[in-house]
Structures are given as structure tokens and as C-alpha cells.
mmCIF file of C-alpha atoms in Angstrom:
data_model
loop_
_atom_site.group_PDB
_atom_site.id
_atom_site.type_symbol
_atom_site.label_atom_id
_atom_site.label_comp_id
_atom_site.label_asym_id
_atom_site.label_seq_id
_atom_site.Cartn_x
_atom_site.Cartn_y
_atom_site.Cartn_z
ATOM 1 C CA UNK A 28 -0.963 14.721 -9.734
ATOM 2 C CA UNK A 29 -3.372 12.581 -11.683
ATOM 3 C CA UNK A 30 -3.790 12.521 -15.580
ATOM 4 C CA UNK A 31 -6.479 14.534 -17.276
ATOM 5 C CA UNK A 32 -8.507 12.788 -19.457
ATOM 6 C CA UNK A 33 -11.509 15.318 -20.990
ATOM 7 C CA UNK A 34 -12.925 15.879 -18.324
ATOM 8 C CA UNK A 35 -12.477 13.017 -16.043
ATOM 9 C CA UNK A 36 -9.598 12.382 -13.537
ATOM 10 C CA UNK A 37 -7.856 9.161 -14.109
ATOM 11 C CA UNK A 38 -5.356 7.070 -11.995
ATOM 12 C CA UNK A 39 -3.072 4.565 -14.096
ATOM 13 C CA UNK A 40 -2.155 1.328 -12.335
ATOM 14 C CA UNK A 41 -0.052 -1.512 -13.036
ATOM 15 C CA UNK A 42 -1.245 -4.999 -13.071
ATOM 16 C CA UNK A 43 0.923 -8.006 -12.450
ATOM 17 C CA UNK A 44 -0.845 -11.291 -12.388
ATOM 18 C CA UNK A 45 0.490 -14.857 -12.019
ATOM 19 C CA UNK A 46 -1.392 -18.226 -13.175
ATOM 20 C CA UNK A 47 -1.707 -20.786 -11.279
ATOM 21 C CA UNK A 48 1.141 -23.231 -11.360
ATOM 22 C CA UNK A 49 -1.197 -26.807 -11.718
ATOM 23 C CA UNK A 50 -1.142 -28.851 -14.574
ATOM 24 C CA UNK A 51 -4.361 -27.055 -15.900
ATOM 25 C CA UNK A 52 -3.210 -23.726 -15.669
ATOM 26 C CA UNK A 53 -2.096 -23.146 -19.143
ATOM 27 C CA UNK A 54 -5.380 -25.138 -20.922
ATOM 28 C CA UNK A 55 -7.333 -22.801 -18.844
ATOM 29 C CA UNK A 56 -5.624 -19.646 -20.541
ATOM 30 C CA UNK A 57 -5.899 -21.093 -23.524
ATOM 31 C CA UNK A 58 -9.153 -21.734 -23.449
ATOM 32 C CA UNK A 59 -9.981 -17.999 -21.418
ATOM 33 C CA UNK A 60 -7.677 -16.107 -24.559
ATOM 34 C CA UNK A 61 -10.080 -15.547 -26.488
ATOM 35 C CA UNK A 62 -12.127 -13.932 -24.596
ATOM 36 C CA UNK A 63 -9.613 -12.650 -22.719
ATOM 37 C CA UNK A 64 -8.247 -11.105 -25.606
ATOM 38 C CA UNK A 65 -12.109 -9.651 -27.086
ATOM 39 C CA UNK A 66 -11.955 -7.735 -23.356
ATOM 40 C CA UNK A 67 -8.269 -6.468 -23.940
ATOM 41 C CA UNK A 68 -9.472 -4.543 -27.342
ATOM 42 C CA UNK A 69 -12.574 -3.303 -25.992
ATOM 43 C CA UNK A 70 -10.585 -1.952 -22.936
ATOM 44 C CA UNK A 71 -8.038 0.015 -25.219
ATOM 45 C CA UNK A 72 -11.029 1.373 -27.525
ATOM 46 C CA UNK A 73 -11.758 2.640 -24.323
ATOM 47 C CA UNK A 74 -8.766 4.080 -23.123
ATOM 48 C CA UNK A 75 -8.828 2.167 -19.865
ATOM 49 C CA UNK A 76 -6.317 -0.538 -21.196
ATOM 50 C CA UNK A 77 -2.252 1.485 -21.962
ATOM 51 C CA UNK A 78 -0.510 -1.823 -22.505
ATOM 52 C CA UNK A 79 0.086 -5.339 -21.422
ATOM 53 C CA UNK A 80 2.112 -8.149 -22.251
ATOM 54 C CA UNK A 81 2.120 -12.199 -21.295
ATOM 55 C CA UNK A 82 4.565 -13.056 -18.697
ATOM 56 C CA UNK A 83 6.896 -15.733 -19.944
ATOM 57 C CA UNK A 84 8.577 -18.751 -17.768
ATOM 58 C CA UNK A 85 12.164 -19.610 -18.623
ATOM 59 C CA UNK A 86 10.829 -21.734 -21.134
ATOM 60 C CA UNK A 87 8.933 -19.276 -23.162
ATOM 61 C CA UNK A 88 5.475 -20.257 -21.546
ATOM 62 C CA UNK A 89 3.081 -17.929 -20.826
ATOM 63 C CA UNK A 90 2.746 -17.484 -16.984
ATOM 64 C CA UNK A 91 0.706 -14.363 -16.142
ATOM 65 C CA UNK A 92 0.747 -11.157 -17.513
ATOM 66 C CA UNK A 93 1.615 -7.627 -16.817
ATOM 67 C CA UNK A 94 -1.053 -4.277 -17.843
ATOM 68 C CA UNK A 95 -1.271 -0.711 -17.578
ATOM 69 C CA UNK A 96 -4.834 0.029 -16.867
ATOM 70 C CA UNK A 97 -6.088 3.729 -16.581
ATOM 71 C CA UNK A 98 -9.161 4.251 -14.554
ATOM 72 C CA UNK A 99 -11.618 6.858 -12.575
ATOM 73 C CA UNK A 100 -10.769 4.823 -9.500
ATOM 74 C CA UNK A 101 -9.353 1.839 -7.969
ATOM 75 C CA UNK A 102 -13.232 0.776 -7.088
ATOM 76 C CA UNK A 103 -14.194 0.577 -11.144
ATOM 77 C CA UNK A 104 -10.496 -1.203 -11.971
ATOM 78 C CA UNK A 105 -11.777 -3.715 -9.352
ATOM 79 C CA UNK A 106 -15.234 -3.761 -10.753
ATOM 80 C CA UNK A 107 -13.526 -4.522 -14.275
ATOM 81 C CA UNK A 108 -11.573 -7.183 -12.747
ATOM 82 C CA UNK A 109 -14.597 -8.687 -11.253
ATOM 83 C CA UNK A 110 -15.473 -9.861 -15.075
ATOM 84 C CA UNK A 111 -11.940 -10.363 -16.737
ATOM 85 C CA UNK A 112 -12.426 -13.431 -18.264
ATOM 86 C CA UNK A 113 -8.824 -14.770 -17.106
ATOM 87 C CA UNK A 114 -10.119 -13.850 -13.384
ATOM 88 C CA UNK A 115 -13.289 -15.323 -14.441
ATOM 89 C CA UNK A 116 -11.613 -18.818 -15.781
ATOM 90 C CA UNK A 117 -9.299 -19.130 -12.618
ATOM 91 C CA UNK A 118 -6.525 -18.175 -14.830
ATOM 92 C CA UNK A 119 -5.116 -15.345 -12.876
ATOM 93 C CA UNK A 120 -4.308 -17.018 -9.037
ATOM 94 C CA UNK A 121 -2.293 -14.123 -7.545
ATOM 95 C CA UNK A 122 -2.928 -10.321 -8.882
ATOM 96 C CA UNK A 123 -0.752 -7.517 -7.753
ATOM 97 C CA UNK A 124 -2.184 -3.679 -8.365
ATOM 98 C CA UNK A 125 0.351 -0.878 -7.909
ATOM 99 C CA UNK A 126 -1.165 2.737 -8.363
ATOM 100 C CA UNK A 127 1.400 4.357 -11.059
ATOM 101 C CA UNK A 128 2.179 7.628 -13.035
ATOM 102 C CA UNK A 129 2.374 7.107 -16.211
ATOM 103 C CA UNK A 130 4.636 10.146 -18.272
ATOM 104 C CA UNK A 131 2.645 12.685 -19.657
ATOM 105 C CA UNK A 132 4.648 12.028 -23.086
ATOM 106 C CA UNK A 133 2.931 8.428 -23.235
ATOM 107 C CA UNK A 134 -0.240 9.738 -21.730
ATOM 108 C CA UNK A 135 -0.340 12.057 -25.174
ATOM 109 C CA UNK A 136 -0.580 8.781 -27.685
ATOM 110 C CA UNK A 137 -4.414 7.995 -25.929
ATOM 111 C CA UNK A 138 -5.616 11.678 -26.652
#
């Protein structure tokens, strides 16, 4: 069963996406955050973006980061991705997508 949004089917997915592990990985998020970050609040004005987080190394370093994305279809999620600025910056090396459910109690706080 897929989530009802109005009147548009949606399909959530979960995102996992490592950096890359050269010396340059971290200036590149750093310098991609911003951005990054501008796209993020955009995204959950829009309802597409649930929640996300920054992966952390042992060390407390960010490493890659995790998001709940809600879209019509896994064709615009990759059409998103296409201009993610931390795709865009080489930030994200390795991406993961996982279609998902999320709970129809959590799917309520977006409505």
C-alpha cells in the first residue's frame, strides 16, 4: 500500500549515502553544506524530504548521511538526486536507495 498524499500517490524511500574516504572528502562537504542544506529545507517545504541526519565516524566526523525522501516515483527521487548539491560536489561516492513504508502515524505530521 502506498501513502496518500492529496491526491497524489507517494512512495517513501530511505537514503543512505557514504563520502568518499580521500583526504578531500570532508572540505568538499563543507564547502557543498550550504547548499546542501538550502536543498534540504526546500525539500521538506515540499514534503518530499521526512528526515535525515549526518552519518558520524567513530570520531564524531561526518561521513555520509541517512534521509527519508517521499516521492511520486523512484524516476523523480533520481531526477532530484541528479542536482543534490552533495551528488553534485562529489560528496556522496556510494548511495544506497531502499523503497520503505513509512507508519501512517508519522505520515500524519506532513498533512
Amino acid at each position: 500500500m502506498e501513502i496518500r498524499k492529496g491526491d497524489r500517490e507517494e512512495m517513501q524511500y530511505i537514503i543512505t549515502a557514504y563520502d568518499g574516504a580521500d583526504e578531500k572528502a570532508i572540505e568538499r562537504r563543507l564547502m557543498a553544506r550550504e547548499a546542501h542544506l538550502k536543498s534540504v529545507e526546500e525539500r521538506v517545504k515540499e514534503g518530499q524530504h521526512l528526515y535525515g541526519a549526518a552519518i558520524l565516524d567513530d570520531n564524531g566526523k561526518m561521513r555520509g548521511s541517512m534521509i527519508v525522501v517521499d516521492f511520486p516515483s523512484r524516476e523523480e527521487l533520481e531526477n532530484w538526486l541528479r542536482v543534490e548539491p552533495y551528488v553534485v560536489a562529489n560528496v556522496w561516492q556510494k548511495i544506497e536507495i531502499k523503497p520503505c513504508k513509512v507508519a501512517p502515524i508519522f505520515m500524519e505530521l506532513y498533512d
